Short mmCIF file of C-alpha atoms and ligand atoms in Angstrom, two decimals:
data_model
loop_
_atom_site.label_atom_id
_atom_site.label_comp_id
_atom_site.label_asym_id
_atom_site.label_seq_id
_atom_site.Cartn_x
_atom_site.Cartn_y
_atom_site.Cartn_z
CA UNK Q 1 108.72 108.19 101.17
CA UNK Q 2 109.46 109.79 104.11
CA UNK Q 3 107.43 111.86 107.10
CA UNK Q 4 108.44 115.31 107.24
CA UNK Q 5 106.82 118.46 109.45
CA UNK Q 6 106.42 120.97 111.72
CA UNK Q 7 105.52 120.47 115.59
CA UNK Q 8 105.13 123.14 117.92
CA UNK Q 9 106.11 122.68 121.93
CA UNK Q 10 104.02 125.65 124.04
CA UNK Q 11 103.18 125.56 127.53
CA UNK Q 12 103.04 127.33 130.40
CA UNK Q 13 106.64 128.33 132.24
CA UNK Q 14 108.74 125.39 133.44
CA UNK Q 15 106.79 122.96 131.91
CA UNK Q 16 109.79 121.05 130.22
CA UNK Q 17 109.62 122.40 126.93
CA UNK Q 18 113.15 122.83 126.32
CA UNK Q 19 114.06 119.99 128.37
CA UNK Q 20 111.94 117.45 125.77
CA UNK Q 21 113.30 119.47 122.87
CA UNK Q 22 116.72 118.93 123.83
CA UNK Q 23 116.28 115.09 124.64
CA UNK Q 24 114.29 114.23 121.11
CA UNK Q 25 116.99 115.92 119.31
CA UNK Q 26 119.89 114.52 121.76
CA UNK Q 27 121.57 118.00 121.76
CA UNK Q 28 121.78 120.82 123.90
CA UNK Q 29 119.70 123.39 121.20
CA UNK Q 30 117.82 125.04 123.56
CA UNK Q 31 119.02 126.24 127.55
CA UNK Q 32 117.40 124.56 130.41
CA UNK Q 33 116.64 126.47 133.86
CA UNK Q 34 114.55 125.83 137.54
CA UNK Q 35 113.35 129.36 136.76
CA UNK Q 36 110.06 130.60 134.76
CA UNK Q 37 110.82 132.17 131.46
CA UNK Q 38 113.70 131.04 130.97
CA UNK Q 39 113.42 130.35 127.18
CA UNK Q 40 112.61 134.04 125.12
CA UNK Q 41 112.88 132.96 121.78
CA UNK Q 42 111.76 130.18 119.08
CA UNK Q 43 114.20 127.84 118.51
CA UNK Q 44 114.18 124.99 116.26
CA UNK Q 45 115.24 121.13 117.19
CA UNK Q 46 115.51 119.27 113.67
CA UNK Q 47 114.55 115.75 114.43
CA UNK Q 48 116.27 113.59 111.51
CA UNK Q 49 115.21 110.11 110.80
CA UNK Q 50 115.55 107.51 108.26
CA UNK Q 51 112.04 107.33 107.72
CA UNK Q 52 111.34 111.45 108.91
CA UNK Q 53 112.58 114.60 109.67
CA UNK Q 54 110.63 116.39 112.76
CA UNK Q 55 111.37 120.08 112.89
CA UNK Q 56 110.51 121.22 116.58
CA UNK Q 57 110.04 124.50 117.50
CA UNK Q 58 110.59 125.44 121.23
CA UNK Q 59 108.77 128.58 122.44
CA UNK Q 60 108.61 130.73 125.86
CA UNK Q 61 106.41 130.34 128.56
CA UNK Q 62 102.82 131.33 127.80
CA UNK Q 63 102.55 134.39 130.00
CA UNK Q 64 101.00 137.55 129.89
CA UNK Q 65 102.51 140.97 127.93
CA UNK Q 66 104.40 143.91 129.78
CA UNK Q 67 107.54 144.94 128.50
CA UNK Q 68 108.51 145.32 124.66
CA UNK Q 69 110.55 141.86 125.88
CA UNK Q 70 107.23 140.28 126.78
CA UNK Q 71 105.55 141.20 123.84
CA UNK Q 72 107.93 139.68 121.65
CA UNK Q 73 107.95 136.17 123.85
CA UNK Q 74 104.15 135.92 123.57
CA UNK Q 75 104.23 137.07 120.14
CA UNK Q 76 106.70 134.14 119.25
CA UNK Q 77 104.65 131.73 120.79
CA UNK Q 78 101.69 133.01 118.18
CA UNK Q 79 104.07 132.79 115.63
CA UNK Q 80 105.16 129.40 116.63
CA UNK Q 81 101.83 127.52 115.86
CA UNK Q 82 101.06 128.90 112.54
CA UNK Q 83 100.78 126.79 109.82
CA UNK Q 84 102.43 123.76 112.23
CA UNK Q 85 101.34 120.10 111.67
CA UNK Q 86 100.94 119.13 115.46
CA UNK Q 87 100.84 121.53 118.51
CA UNK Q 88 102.50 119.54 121.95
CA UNK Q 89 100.97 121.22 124.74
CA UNK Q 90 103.09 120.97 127.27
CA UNK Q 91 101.77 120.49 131.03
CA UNK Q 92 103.86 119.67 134.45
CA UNK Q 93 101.62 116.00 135.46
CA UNK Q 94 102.55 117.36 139.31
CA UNK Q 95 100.14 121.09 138.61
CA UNK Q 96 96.28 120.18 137.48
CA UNK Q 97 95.78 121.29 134.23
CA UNK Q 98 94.73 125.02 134.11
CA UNK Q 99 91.22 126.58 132.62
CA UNK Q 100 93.85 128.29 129.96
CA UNK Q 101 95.32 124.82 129.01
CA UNK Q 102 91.75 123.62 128.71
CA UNK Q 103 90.87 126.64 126.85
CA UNK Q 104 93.56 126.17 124.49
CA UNK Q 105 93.38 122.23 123.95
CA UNK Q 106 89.54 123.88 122.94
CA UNK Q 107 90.81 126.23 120.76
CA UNK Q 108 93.22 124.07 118.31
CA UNK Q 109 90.63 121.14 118.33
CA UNK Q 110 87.90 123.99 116.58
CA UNK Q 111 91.08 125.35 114.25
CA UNK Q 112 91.36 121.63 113.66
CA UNK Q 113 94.83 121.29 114.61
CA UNK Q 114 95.98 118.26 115.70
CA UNK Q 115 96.81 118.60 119.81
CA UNK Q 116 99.03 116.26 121.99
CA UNK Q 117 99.16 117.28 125.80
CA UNK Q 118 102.11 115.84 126.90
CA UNK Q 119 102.26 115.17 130.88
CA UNK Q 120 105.91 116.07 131.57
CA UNK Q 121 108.19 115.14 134.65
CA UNK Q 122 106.52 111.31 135.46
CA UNK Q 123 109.28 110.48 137.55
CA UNK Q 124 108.37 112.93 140.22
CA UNK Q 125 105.24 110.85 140.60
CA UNK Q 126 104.51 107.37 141.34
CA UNK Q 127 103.20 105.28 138.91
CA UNK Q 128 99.76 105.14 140.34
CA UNK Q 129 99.33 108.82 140.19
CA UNK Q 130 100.20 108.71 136.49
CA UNK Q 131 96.94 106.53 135.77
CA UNK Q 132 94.86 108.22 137.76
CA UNK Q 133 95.61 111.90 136.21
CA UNK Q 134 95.21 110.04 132.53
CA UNK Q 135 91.80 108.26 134.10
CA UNK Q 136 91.04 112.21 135.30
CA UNK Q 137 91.69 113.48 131.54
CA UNK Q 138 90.38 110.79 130.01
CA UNK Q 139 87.56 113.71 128.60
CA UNK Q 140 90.10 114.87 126.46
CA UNK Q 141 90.98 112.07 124.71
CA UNK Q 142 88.18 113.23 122.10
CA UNK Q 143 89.93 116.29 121.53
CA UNK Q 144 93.55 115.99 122.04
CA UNK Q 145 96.01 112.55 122.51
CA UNK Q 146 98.00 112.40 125.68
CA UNK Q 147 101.28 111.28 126.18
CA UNK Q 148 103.02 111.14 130.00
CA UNK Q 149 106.47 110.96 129.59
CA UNK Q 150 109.88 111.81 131.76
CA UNK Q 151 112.36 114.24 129.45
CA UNK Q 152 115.06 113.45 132.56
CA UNK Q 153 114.56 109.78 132.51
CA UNK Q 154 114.24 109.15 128.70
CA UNK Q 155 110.41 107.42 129.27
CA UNK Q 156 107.93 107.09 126.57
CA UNK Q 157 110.06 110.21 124.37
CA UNK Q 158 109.68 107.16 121.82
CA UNK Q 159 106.41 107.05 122.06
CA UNK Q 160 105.46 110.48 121.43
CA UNK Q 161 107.82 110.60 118.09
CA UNK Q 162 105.62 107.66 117.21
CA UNK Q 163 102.70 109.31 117.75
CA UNK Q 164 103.55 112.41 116.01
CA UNK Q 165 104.92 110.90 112.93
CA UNK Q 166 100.82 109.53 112.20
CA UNK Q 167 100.26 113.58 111.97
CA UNK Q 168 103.05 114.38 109.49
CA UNK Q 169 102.47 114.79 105.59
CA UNK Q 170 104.52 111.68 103.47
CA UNK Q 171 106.77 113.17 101.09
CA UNK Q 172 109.89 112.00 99.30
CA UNK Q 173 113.13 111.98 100.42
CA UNK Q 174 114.81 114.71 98.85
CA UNK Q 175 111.93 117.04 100.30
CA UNK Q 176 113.69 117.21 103.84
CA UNK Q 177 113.41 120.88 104.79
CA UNK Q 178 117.07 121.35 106.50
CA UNK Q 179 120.55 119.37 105.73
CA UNK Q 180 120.53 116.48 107.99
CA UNK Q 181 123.01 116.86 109.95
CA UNK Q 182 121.60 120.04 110.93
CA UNK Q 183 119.73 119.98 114.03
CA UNK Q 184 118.73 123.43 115.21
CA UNK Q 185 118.37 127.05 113.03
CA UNK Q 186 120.22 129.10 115.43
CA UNK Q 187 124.28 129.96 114.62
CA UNK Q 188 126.56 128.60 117.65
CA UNK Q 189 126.88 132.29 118.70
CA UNK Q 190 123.31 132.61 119.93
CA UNK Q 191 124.10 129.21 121.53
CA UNK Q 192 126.83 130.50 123.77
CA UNK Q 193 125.01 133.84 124.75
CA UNK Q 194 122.20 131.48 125.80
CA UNK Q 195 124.71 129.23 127.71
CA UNK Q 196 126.14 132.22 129.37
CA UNK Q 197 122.89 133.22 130.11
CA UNK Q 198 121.78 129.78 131.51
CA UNK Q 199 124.44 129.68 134.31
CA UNK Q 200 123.39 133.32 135.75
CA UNK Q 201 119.97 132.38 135.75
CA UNK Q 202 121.26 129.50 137.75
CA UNK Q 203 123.43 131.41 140.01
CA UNK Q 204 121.29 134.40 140.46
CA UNK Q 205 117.91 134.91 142.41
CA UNK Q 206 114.42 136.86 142.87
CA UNK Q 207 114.06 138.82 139.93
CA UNK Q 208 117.70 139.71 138.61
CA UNK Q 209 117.66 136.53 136.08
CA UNK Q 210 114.43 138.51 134.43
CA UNK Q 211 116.57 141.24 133.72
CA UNK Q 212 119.45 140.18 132.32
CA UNK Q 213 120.43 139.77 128.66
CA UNK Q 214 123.77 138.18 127.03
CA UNK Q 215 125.83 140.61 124.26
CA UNK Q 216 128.91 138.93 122.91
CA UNK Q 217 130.56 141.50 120.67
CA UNK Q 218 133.80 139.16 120.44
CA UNK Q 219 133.61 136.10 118.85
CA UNK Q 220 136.79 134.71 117.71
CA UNK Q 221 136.80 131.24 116.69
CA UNK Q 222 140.53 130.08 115.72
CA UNK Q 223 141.67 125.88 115.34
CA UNK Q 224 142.05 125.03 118.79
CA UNK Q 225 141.15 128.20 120.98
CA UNK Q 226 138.29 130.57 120.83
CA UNK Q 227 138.03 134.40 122.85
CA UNK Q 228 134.87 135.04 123.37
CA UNK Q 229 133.96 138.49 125.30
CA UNK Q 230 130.67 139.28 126.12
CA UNK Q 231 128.31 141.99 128.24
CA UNK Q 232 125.96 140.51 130.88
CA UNK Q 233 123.19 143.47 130.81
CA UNK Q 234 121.72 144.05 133.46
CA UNK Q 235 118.90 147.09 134.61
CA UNK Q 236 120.66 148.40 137.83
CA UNK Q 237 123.67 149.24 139.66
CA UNK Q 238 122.00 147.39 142.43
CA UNK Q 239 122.10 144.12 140.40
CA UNK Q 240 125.35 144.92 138.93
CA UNK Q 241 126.80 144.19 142.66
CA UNK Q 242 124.93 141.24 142.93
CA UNK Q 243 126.50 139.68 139.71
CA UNK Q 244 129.93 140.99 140.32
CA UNK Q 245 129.51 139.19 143.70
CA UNK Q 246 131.76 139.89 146.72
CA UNK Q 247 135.83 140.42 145.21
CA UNK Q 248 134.23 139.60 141.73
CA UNK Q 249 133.45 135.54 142.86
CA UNK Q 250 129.65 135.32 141.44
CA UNK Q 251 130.96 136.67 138.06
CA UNK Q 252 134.17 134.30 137.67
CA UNK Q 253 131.57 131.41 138.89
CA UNK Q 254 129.11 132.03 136.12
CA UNK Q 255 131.92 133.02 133.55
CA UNK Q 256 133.60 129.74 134.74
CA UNK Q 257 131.15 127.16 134.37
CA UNK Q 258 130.32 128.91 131.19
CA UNK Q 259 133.69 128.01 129.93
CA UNK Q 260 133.22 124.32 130.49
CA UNK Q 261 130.04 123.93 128.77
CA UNK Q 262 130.97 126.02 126.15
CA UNK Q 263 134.13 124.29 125.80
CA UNK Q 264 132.32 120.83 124.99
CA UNK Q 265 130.05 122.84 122.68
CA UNK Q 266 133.00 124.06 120.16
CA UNK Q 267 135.11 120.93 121.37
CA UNK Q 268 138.15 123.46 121.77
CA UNK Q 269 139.97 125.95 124.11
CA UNK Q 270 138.21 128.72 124.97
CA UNK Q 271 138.74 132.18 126.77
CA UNK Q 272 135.88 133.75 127.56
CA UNK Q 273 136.10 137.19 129.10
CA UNK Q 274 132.61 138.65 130.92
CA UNK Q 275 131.51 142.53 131.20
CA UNK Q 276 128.74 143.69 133.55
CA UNK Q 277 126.98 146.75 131.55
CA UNK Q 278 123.87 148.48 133.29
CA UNK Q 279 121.20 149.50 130.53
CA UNK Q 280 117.99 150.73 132.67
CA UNK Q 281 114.85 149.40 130.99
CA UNK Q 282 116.29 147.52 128.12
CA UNK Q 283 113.47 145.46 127.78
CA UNK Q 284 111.68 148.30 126.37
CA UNK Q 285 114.57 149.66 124.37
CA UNK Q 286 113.46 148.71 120.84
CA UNK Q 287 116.09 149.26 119.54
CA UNK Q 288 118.17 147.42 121.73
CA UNK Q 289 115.93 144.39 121.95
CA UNK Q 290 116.27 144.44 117.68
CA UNK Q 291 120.05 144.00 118.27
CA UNK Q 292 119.54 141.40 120.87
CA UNK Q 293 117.52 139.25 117.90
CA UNK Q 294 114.04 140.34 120.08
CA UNK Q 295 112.74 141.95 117.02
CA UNK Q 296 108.93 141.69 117.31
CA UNK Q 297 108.45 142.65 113.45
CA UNK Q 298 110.50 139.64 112.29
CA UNK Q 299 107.81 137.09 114.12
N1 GTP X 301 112.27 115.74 137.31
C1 GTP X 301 112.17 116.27 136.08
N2 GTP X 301 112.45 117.57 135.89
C2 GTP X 301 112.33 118.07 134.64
C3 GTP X 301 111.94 117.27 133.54
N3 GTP X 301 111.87 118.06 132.44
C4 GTP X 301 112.25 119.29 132.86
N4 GTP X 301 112.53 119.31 134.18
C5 GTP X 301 112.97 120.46 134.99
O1 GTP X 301 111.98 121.48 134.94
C6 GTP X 301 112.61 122.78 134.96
C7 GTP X 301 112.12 123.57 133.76
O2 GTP X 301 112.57 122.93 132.57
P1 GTP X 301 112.66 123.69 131.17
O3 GTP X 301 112.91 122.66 130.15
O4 GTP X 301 113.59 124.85 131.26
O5 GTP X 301 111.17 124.23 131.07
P2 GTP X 301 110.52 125.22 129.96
O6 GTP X 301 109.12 124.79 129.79
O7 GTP X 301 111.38 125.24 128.76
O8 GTP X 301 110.57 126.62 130.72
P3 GTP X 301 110.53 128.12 130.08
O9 GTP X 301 111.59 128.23 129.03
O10 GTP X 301 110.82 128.99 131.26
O11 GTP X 301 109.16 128.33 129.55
C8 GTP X 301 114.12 122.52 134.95
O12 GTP X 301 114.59 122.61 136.29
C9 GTP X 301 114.24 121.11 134.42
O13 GTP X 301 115.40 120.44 134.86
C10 GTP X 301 111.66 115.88 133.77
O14 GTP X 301 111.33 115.07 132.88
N5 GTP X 301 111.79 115.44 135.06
MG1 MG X 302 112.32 126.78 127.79
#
């Protein structure tokens, strides 16, 4: 017999969702970013054990709804937690926890849903602070477990797989839900229009990283090279001169390190050709958003 089940990872912006996602499953499934909502869509990390296979689902930032774009990250989140086996709230251990956080670690404990608030980033804190913010919880412990842990520095990531393994259903080994050497649900497509969109949200600033979105309409994967051409949306010619970047540099740095990640990804060649396209107020372009995969009716 085996443990298999579903764990959800929500949490405010920045938290380290993605980051812990990425290290439990020791892949790159999900993109990683310094700025707030960086992650827009579900996205599963299949954990795969001898003795259990973890499917983890990795959410946006809990924030509040705006733009048809919004909508659809907070509605994901909803989605996320429904019929899960464990919920990981996810909190920063250097921010106090939030009346919201509190609210929700309330709200699963009455739904009866088992809650772990995992304190993320411990190595930006000395040791002593850790004990006193888990002596400063220690109210919770009734209603939810907590785990510290450091996704950077690989501390107590054990631990918490431990802990969330007591949660799972047993069932028998042919009763995995994926293949196991699968280890996320999303095609490696998706993966490189998040890459792409990972180093402009590292190159860019104030609120241009919001407002871009990542269309590849070339995907060519051959034996040893792949073309790969792709529009970087954006919602104004103002912005459009910001990402082209003086003689075209900020573009041919993002499209660059692009290459070399994506490269490792496909573990081949690859030419990757980038497109600036200005599409005011895509985020509320339904239609648009449904052919970006933002489709709120498929939640
Ligand atoms: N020092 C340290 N930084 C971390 C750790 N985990 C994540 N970070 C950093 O925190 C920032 C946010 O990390 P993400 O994993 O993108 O956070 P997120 O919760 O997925 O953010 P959204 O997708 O925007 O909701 C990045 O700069 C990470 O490098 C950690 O264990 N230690
Ligand atoms: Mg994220």
């Amino acid at each position: 017999m085996i443990k298999c089940g579903f764990v959800a990872i929500i949490g405010k912006a920045n938290a380290g969702k993605s980051s812990l996602i990425n290290r439990i499953v020791n892949e790159k499934v999900s993109i990683v970013s310094p700025k707030p909502q960086t992650t827009r869509n579900n996205i599963l990390g299949i954990y795969n054990a001898e003795d259990c296979q973890i499917i983890f689902v990795d959410t946006p930032g809990i924030n509040k709804t705006g733009s048809g774009l919004d909508n659809f990250m907070q509605k994901s989140i909803k989605g996320a937690v429904t019929d899960v086996n464990v919920v990981i709230l996810a909190s920063d251990i250097t921010k106090p926890l939030t009346e919201q956080e509190r609210n929700l670690i309330d709200n699963y404990y009455n739904q009866k849903i088992p809650v772990i608030l995992v304190l993320t980033k411990i190595d930006l804190v000395p040791e002593q602070k850790v004990f006193e913010v888990l002596s400063n919880y220690s109210n919770l412990t009734n209603k939810c477990e907590l785990v510290p842990l450091s996704s950077l520095k690989n501390r107590n990531v054990n631990s918490l797989l431990d802990l969330v393994k007591k949660y799972l259903p047993k069932t028998s080994q042919e009763n995995r839900y994926y293949d196991e050497d699968l280890y996320t649900d999303k095609s490696l497509k998706f993966i490189v229009s998040e890459i792409i969109r990972e180093k402009a949200l590292y190159y860019l600033d104030k609120e241009i990283p919001h407002g871009i979105a990542v269309d590849i309409w070339n995907f060519n994967e051959e034996t040893t090279l792949a073309t790969i051409e792709a529009n970087i949306i954006c919602e104004k010619d103002s912005h459009k001169v910001i990402i082209l970047g003086k003689g075209g540099e900020m573009l041919k740095k993002i499209g660059h390190s692009a290459r070399v990640s994506i490269q490792k990804i496909l573990q081949k060649k690859v030419v990757l050709n980038l497109f600036i396209k200005v599409k005011p107020n895509w985020k509320n372009n339904l239609e648009f958003l449904d052919s970006l995969g933002y489709n709120i009716n498929e939640i």
